Coordinates of C-alpha atoms in Angstrom, one line a residue:
M140 CA -0.3 -0.1 -0.1
S141 CA 1.1 3.5 -0.6
N142 CA 2.7 6.2 1.6
A143 CA -0.2 8.3 1.1
S144 CA -3.3 5.8 1.6
L145 CA -2.0 6.0 5.6
N146 CA -2.2 8.7 8.0
A147 CA 0.5 10.3 10.2
N148 CA 0.8 7.3 12.4
G149 CA 1.4 4.9 9.9
K150 CA -2.3 3.5 9.9
V151 CA -5.1 2.9 7.2
P152 CA -7.4 6.1 7.9
S153 CA -10.1 4.8 10.5
T154 CA -14.0 5.5 9.6
E155 CA -14.6 5.3 13.6
G156 CA -14.5 9.5 13.8
R157 CA -17.1 9.1 11.5
D158 CA -19.3 5.9 12.4
P159 CA -21.7 8.2 15.0
A160 CA -22.9 10.5 12.6
Y161 CA -22.9 8.0 9.4
F162 CA -25.1 5.7 11.1
S163 CA -27.3 8.0 13.0
Y164 CA -28.1 9.7 9.6
Y165 CA -29.0 5.8 7.8
A166 CA -31.1 5.4 11.3
M167 CA -33.7 7.4 10.5
L168 CA -36.7 6.7 7.9
Q169 CA -36.6 9.7 6.0
H170 CA -33.3 8.6 4.4
Q171 CA -33.9 4.9 3.8
Q172 CA -37.8 6.4 2.6
N173 CA -35.4 8.4 -0.3
M174 CA -33.4 5.6 -1.3
L175 CA -36.3 3.1 -1.2
Q176 CA -38.0 5.7 -3.7
D177 CA -35.0 5.4 -6.0
T178 CA -37.0 3.1 -8.5
V179 CA -33.8 2.3 -10.7
R180 CA -31.9 1.2 -7.6
T181 CA -34.7 -0.8 -5.8
S182 CA -36.1 -2.1 -8.9
T183 CA -33.1 -3.5 -10.1
Y184 CA -32.0 -5.0 -6.7
R185 CA -35.3 -7.0 -6.9
S186 CA -34.7 -8.1 -10.8
A187 CA -31.2 -9.0 -10.0
I188 CA -32.2 -11.3 -6.9
L189 CA -35.6 -12.9 -8.5
L190 CA -34.4 -13.5 -11.8
N191 CA -31.2 -15.4 -10.3
G192 CA -33.5 -16.7 -7.2
P193 CA -33.3 -20.5 -8.6
V194 CA -29.3 -20.5 -8.6
C195 CA -28.1 -18.2 -6.0
F196 CA -30.9 -17.6 -3.4
H197 CA -33.4 -20.7 -3.5
D198 CA -33.0 -23.0 -0.3
K199 CA -29.6 -21.0 0.3
L200 CA -28.1 -19.3 3.2
V201 CA -27.8 -15.1 2.7
L202 CA -26.0 -12.1 4.1
D203 CA -27.0 -8.5 4.0
V204 CA -24.8 -6.2 5.0
G205 CA -25.6 -2.9 5.6
A206 CA -29.2 -3.9 5.8
G207 CA -31.1 -0.5 6.2
S208 CA -34.4 -0.6 5.8
G209 CA -34.4 -4.7 5.4
I210 CA -35.9 -4.2 1.8
L211 CA -32.8 -6.5 0.3
S212 CA -33.3 -9.5 3.3
Y213 CA -36.8 -9.3 1.9
F214 CA -36.3 -9.7 -1.8
A215 CA -34.1 -12.5 -0.5
V216 CA -36.9 -14.4 1.5
Q217 CA -39.2 -13.6 -1.5
A218 CA -36.4 -15.1 -4.1
G219 CA -36.4 -18.5 -1.5
A220 CA -33.7 -18.0 0.9
R221 CA -33.7 -20.6 3.5
K222 CA -32.4 -17.8 6.1
V223 CA -31.4 -14.5 5.9
Y224 CA -28.6 -13.0 8.4
A225 CA -29.0 -9.0 7.7
V226 CA -26.9 -6.9 9.8
E227 CA -27.6 -3.9 10.8
A228 CA -25.2 -1.3 13.0
S229 CA -27.5 1.5 12.6
N230 CA -30.7 1.9 15.0
M231 CA -32.3 1.2 11.9
A232 CA -32.2 -2.8 12.9
E233 CA -34.6 -1.8 15.7
K234 CA -37.3 -0.7 12.9
M235 CA -36.5 -3.8 11.3
K236 CA -36.8 -6.1 13.9
K237 CA -40.5 -4.4 13.9
I238 CA -41.3 -6.0 10.6
V239 CA -39.6 -9.2 11.0
D240 CA -41.1 -9.8 14.7
A241 CA -44.5 -9.0 13.1
A242 CA -44.4 -11.8 10.6
N243 CA -43.0 -14.3 13.2
A244 CA -45.8 -13.5 15.6
S245 CA -48.6 -16.3 15.2
G246 CA -51.8 -14.1 17.3
S247 CA -54.4 -13.3 14.8
E248 CA -54.3 -9.3 14.9
V249 CA -51.1 -9.6 12.7
L250 CA -52.3 -12.7 10.7
G251 CA -51.2 -11.9 7.3
K252 CA -48.2 -9.8 7.6
N253 CA -45.6 -10.8 5.9
A254 CA -45.9 -14.1 6.6
F255 CA -43.6 -15.1 3.7
L256 CA -41.0 -13.9 6.1
K257 CA -41.6 -16.1 9.4
D258 CA -38.7 -17.7 10.8
K259 CA -36.2 -16.3 7.4
I260 CA -34.6 -13.5 8.7
E261 CA -32.4 -12.7 11.9
V262 CA -31.3 -9.2 12.4
V263 CA -27.7 -8.4 13.9
Q264 CA -27.2 -5.3 15.0
A265 CA -23.7 -4.7 14.7
K266 CA -20.6 -3.8 11.9
I267 CA -19.9 -6.6 10.3
E268 CA -16.4 -6.0 11.5
Q269 CA -17.3 -7.0 14.6
Q270 CA -15.9 -10.3 16.0
N271 CA -17.8 -13.4 16.7
L272 CA -21.1 -12.9 15.0
P273 CA -23.5 -15.2 15.2
I274 CA -23.3 -16.2 11.4
P275 CA -22.4 -19.2 9.5
Q276 CA -20.8 -19.2 6.2
V277 CA -23.3 -18.5 3.4
D278 CA -23.6 -18.9 0.0
T279 CA -24.4 -15.5 -1.0
I280 CA -24.1 -11.9 -0.2
I281 CA -25.9 -9.4 -0.6
S282 CA -25.8 -5.6 -0.1
E283 CA -25.7 -1.9 -1.2
P284 CA -22.4 -0.6 -0.2
I285 CA -22.3 2.2 -3.0
G286 CA -22.1 6.1 -2.6
V287 CA -21.2 9.0 -4.9
L288 CA -18.1 7.6 -7.6
L289 CA -19.3 4.3 -6.2
I290 CA -16.8 4.9 -3.3
H291 CA -17.9 7.4 -1.3
E292 CA -18.7 6.5 2.2
R293 CA -16.4 3.4 2.1
M294 CA -18.9 0.9 2.5
L295 CA -17.6 -1.1 0.0
E296 CA -14.3 -2.1 3.0
S297 CA -17.3 -3.7 4.9
Y298 CA -18.4 -5.3 1.7
L299 CA -15.4 -7.2 1.0
Y300 CA -14.8 -7.7 4.1
A301 CA -17.8 -9.8 4.9
R302 CA -16.4 -11.2 1.7
D303 CA -13.7 -12.5 3.1
H304 CA -15.0 -14.2 6.2
Y305 CA -18.3 -14.9 5.5
L306 CA -18.7 -16.4 2.0
K307 CA -18.2 -19.7 0.9
P308 CA -16.0 -20.8 -2.2
G309 CA -17.6 -20.2 -4.9
G310 CA -20.5 -18.0 -3.3
T311 CA -22.2 -15.2 -4.9
L312 CA -22.0 -11.3 -4.7
F313 CA -24.3 -9.0 -5.2
P314 CA -23.5 -6.8 -6.7
S315 CA -20.6 -8.4 -8.5
T316 CA -18.7 -5.7 -10.0
G317 CA -18.7 -1.9 -10.4
S318 CA -17.4 0.7 -13.1
I319 CA -16.3 3.9 -12.8
F320 CA -17.0 6.1 -16.0
L321 CA -14.8 9.9 -16.0
A322 CA -15.2 11.8 -19.1
P323 CA -14.2 15.7 -19.6
F324 CA -17.1 18.4 -19.6
T325 CA -17.9 22.2 -20.1
D326 CA -20.1 24.4 -18.2
A327 CA -18.7 28.1 -17.8
G328 CA -22.1 29.0 -15.8
L329 CA -21.1 26.7 -13.3
W330 CA -17.4 27.5 -13.3
S331 CA -18.3 30.7 -13.4
E332 CA -20.9 30.3 -9.9
T333 CA -17.8 28.4 -8.0
M334 CA -15.5 31.2 -9.0
G335 CA -17.8 34.3 -7.7
K336 CA -18.0 32.3 -4.5
A337 CA -14.3 32.7 -3.6
R338 CA -13.8 35.8 -5.3
F339 CA -15.9 37.0 -2.0
W340 CA -12.4 36.8 -0.4
E341 CA -10.8 38.7 -3.0
Q342 CA -12.4 42.0 -1.4
Q343 CA -9.8 44.4 -0.1
S344 CA -12.3 46.5 2.3
F345 CA -14.8 44.6 3.5
Y346 CA -16.3 46.7 6.3
G347 CA -12.9 48.0 6.8
V348 CA -11.2 44.8 6.2
D349 CA -8.5 43.1 3.7
L350 CA -9.7 39.7 2.9
T351 CA -7.5 38.9 0.2
A352 CA -4.7 37.1 2.6
V353 CA -6.9 33.9 2.2
Y354 CA -8.2 34.3 -1.2
A355 CA -5.9 31.7 -2.8
D356 CA -7.2 29.5 0.4
A357 CA -10.8 30.4 -0.5
K358 CA -10.0 29.3 -4.4
D359 CA -8.5 25.9 -3.4
E360 CA -11.8 25.1 -0.8
M361 CA -14.3 25.6 -3.7
F362 CA -13.0 24.3 -6.3
G363 CA -11.7 21.2 -4.0
M364 CA -15.5 20.5 -3.9
P365 CA -16.9 17.7 -5.9
V366 CA -20.6 18.8 -7.5
V367 CA -22.9 16.6 -7.2
G368 CA -25.8 16.4 -9.5
G369 CA -27.6 15.9 -12.5
F370 CA -26.2 17.4 -15.9
D371 CA -26.9 17.7 -19.3
P372 CA -24.9 14.9 -20.9
R373 CA -24.9 17.1 -24.2
T374 CA -22.3 18.8 -22.2
L375 CA -19.8 16.1 -22.2
I376 CA -16.4 17.3 -24.7
A377 CA -15.7 13.3 -25.0
P378 CA -17.5 9.7 -24.3
A379 CA -15.9 8.4 -21.4
N380 CA -13.5 5.1 -22.4
P381 CA -15.6 2.2 -23.0
G382 CA -16.7 -0.3 -20.1
G383 CA -14.8 1.9 -17.7
Y384 CA -12.6 1.5 -14.7
I385 CA -13.7 -2.1 -13.6
V386 CA -14.3 -2.8 -9.3
D387 CA -14.6 -6.7 -9.2
F388 CA -15.9 -7.4 -6.3
Y389 CA -15.2 -10.6 -6.1
T390 CA -11.6 -10.2 -6.8
I391 CA -10.3 -6.6 -5.6
T392 CA -8.5 -6.6 -2.2
L393 CA -9.3 -4.2 0.3
E394 CA -5.9 -2.5 0.3
E395 CA -6.3 -2.2 -3.6
L396 CA -9.7 -0.5 -3.1
R397 CA -7.8 2.3 -0.8
D398 CA -5.8 3.4 -2.9
F399 CA -6.2 3.1 -6.8
T400 CA -5.8 5.1 -10.0
I401 CA -7.8 5.0 -12.8
P402 CA -6.2 6.0 -16.2
F403 CA -8.4 7.6 -18.7
I404 CA -7.5 8.9 -22.6
W405 CA -10.0 10.6 -24.5
Q406 CA -10.5 12.6 -28.2
A407 CA -12.3 15.4 -27.7
S408 CA -15.4 15.4 -30.2
Y409 CA -15.6 19.6 -29.8
T410 CA -13.7 22.5 -30.0
G411 CA -14.6 24.3 -26.6
I412 CA -13.2 24.3 -22.8
I413 CA -12.9 21.9 -21.0
H414 CA -14.3 23.0 -16.9
G415 CA -13.7 19.6 -15.2
I416 CA -13.9 16.1 -14.9
A417 CA -17.7 14.6 -14.8
G418 CA -18.1 10.8 -13.0
W419 CA -20.9 8.1 -12.7
F420 CA -20.6 4.8 -12.5
D421 CA -22.2 1.2 -13.1
L422 CA -23.4 -2.0 -11.4
Q423 CA -23.5 -5.4 -12.4
F424 CA -24.9 -8.4 -10.8
S425 CA -23.7 -11.7 -12.3
P426 CA -23.7 -14.8 -10.5
P427 CA -19.5 -16.7 -10.4
A428 CA -18.3 -18.4 -13.4
T429 CA -19.1 -22.0 -11.5
I430 CA -22.9 -21.2 -11.2
Q431 CA -24.8 -21.3 -14.7
N432 CA -28.3 -20.5 -15.8
G433 CA -27.7 -17.1 -14.3
N434 CA -29.3 -14.2 -15.5
P435 CA -27.0 -11.0 -15.3
I436 CA -28.5 -7.7 -14.9
T437 CA -26.7 -3.8 -15.2
M438 CA -27.7 -0.5 -13.6
T439 CA -26.3 2.6 -14.6
T440 CA -25.9 6.0 -13.1
N441 CA -25.3 7.5 -16.7
P442 CA -26.2 11.2 -17.5
T443 CA -28.3 9.9 -20.3
A444 CA -30.1 7.3 -18.0
E445 CA -33.2 7.5 -15.6
R446 CA -32.0 9.1 -12.5
T447 CA -30.7 7.8 -9.4
H448 CA -30.2 9.2 -6.1
W449 CA -26.6 8.9 -6.2
Q450 CA -27.1 11.5 -9.5
Q451 CA -23.6 12.1 -10.8
V452 CA -20.5 14.3 -9.9
R453 CA -18.2 16.6 -11.6
F454 CA -15.2 17.7 -10.3
L455 CA -14.0 21.1 -12.0
L456 CA -10.7 22.5 -12.4
K457 CA -9.4 25.6 -11.1
E458 CA -7.9 26.8 -14.6
P459 CA -10.0 25.6 -17.5
L460 CA -8.2 23.7 -20.3
A461 CA -9.1 24.6 -24.2
V462 CA -9.4 21.6 -26.6
N463 CA -9.6 21.2 -30.2
A464 CA -11.8 19.1 -31.8
G465 CA -9.9 15.8 -32.7
Q466 CA -7.2 16.3 -29.9
T467 CA -6.6 13.6 -27.4
I468 CA -6.2 14.3 -23.7
Q469 CA -4.6 11.8 -21.5
G470 CA -4.3 11.4 -17.6
W471 CA -5.3 9.8 -14.5
M472 CA -7.1 9.8 -11.4
R473 CA -6.2 8.9 -8.1
C474 CA -8.6 7.6 -5.2
V475 CA -7.2 7.6 -1.8
V476 CA -9.1 6.9 1.2
N477 CA -9.5 9.9 4.3
E478 CA -10.4 9.7 7.7
M479 CA -13.7 11.3 6.9
R480 CA -15.5 7.7 5.4
S481 CA -14.6 9.1 1.7
Y482 CA -11.3 9.5 -0.2
T483 CA -8.9 12.1 -1.5
I484 CA -9.1 12.5 -5.2
E485 CA -6.3 14.1 -7.3
A486 CA -6.7 14.1 -11.1
E487 CA -3.8 15.3 -14.0
L488 CA -5.1 15.9 -17.8
L489 CA -2.3 16.4 -20.2
L490 CA -3.3 17.3 -23.9
N491 CA -1.4 15.4 -26.2
D492 CA 1.0 17.2 -27.4
G493 CA 4.1 14.2 -28.8
T494 CA 6.1 15.7 -26.3
S495 CA 4.8 15.7 -22.8
Q496 CA 4.3 12.9 -20.0
L497 CA 2.0 12.5 -17.6
S498 CA 3.6 13.0 -14.0
D499 CA 3.3 9.8 -11.9
P500 CA 0.4 10.0 -9.2
L501 CA 2.5 8.7 -6.4
S502 CA 4.9 11.8 -6.5
S503 CA 3.7 15.5 -5.3
P504 CA 3.6 17.9 -8.3
S505 CA 6.5 19.5 -9.3
P506 CA 6.4 23.5 -9.5
I507 CA 7.7 23.1 -12.8
L508 CA 4.4 21.5 -13.7
N509 CA 2.8 25.2 -13.5
L510 CA 4.5 25.7 -16.8
D511 CA 3.0 23.3 -18.6
Y512 CA -0.2 24.8 -20.2
N513 CA -1.1 22.1 -21.7
R514 CA -1.6 20.3 -18.6
R515 CA -3.6 20.5 -15.3
R516 CA -3.7 18.9 -11.5
N517 CA -6.1 19.7 -9.2
K518 CA -7.3 18.0 -5.9
W519 CA -11.0 17.2 -4.3
R520 CA -12.4 16.1 -1.2
L521 CA -15.0 13.5 -1.8
H522 CA -16.6 13.8 1.2
E523 CA -17.0 17.8 0.8
Q524 CA -19.9 17.8 -1.5
T525 CA -22.0 20.7 -2.5
Y526 CA -24.9 20.1 -5.0
N527 CA -26.2 21.6 -8.2
Y528 CA -29.7 20.9 -9.3
S529 CA -30.0 23.2 -12.3
Y530 CA -30.2 20.6 -14.9
Y531 CA -34.1 19.3 -15.7
P532 CA -34.1 17.2 -19.0
Q533 CA -36.7 17.8 -20.9
S534 CA -39.3 15.6 -22.4
G535 CA -40.0 15.8 -26.3
N536 CA -38.2 16.8 -29.3
D537 CA -34.6 17.2 -29.0
S538 CA -33.9 18.8 -32.6
I539 CA -33.4 22.4 -31.4
F540 CA -30.4 22.0 -29.3
R541 CA -27.4 22.9 -31.2
P542 CA -23.6 22.1 -29.5
E543 CA -22.7 25.8 -30.1
Y544 CA -25.7 26.1 -27.4
S545 CA -22.8 25.2 -24.9
C546 CA -20.1 26.7 -26.7
L547 CA -18.9 23.5 -27.9
Y548 CA -17.8 23.3 -31.7
E549 CA -18.4 20.9 -34.4
P550 CA -15.3 19.9 -36.5
E551 CA -15.8 20.4 -40.3
Q552 CA -14.4 17.3 -40.9
P553 CA -15.6 14.2 -39.1
L554 CA -13.6 12.5 -36.6
D555 CA -12.1 9.0 -37.7
V556 CA -9.9 8.4 -34.9
T557 CA -11.2 6.7 -32.1
V558 CA -8.6 6.2 -29.1
V559 CA -9.1 3.1 -26.4
V560 CA -6.8 2.7 -23.0
E561 CA -6.7 0.0 -21.4
N562 CA -7.8 -0.9 -17.5
N563 CA -4.5 -0.3 -16.2
L564 CA -1.7 2.1 -16.0
L565 CA 2.4 0.8 -16.2
D566 CA 4.8 2.2 -14.5
D567 CA 7.4 0.2 -16.8
A568 CA 11.1 0.3 -15.5
T569 CA 12.2 0.5 -19.5
N570 CA 10.5 4.2 -19.8
N571 CA 12.6 5.7 -17.0
G572 CA 10.2 5.4 -14.3
Q573 CA 8.1 7.6 -16.4
F574 CA 4.2 7.2 -15.6
V575 CA 3.1 5.9 -19.1
L576 CA -0.5 4.4 -20.7

């Protein structure tokens, strides 16, 4: 593991400092309702579980990690699970028990109330990492451990812990993989709005006080806040890399999850200004290769798809980058865990001029890079999110839209070059230690 993913004491940043606020949030029915009413999320999970019921759930032992309201446990029982162990650390476990207890009761006053759940679910109020939990080895693990950009809130670490400690060999993980997608976007209005917030601190006489000493700090802070919310997919200057960056929950280790780098290379479809990097993810639900007759299911948070409560996220550059149609932009985004139940994110973009090379994500940025006007390197704190809900998809005919309305300009000749990047970056000794695609 890289030193950057360790705290000052040489240890992996703990989540314990944020746990009280985190579990208090998810103990509220209001927030559980917000997730339950995300029809894309809830219906996809139900479809994945029920369509794979005969091979992954029927007469199986199932573990639900971070069970919340218990909805995935209930779906697992509907799919024929023999027993479900629903592990939930927050006080939402007490509310889940009310539903389970009502089903287990035999009195006539509750007859028929979720009778299908009777004696099928055992609620365990604990963190999955707690020792000596009354949980056997299980056939299938289900969970919704996903946050913004797939990784926010660091619940995936608990999911992997459950996999390593409770899943039988050849068992099923739902979800099975996640794919992170990144693409460059333009949005002069959003960038100017953010810059306007920073310029408040540029005042030399605010009630007689000069604030300019902290202007640079304000700019770093404002542009270091990821912007969560839907956006117009037509503001993307280039498409995301096909397939995205794949996080395989069957094979990835905790160490790999805590510090990883996403490579990218894009070809600009338009001439315009890159104001930042947009991100979203897909989830896949696939039984392991050892199980035949499964039904793979995919859910996407792509900006062209139906909205989810995760929405998308955008990372603004402090200094936008001009690009011409047909040019390639290469780069990387490094994600390192922090103590705020989230990640510190750093990225570099480089216009491919044939001479410059990407810097090493593991190294501190060199001041000399500031002299390279084809390069941008910024840092963001995924937990310090701000929100923008200015985009509302319009139903009906979009034929009146033109790219120039978003300050994007089409090339006169069609582009005939396609660039693709593999899923991994290589630090090849034959390249003198340069970080290469």
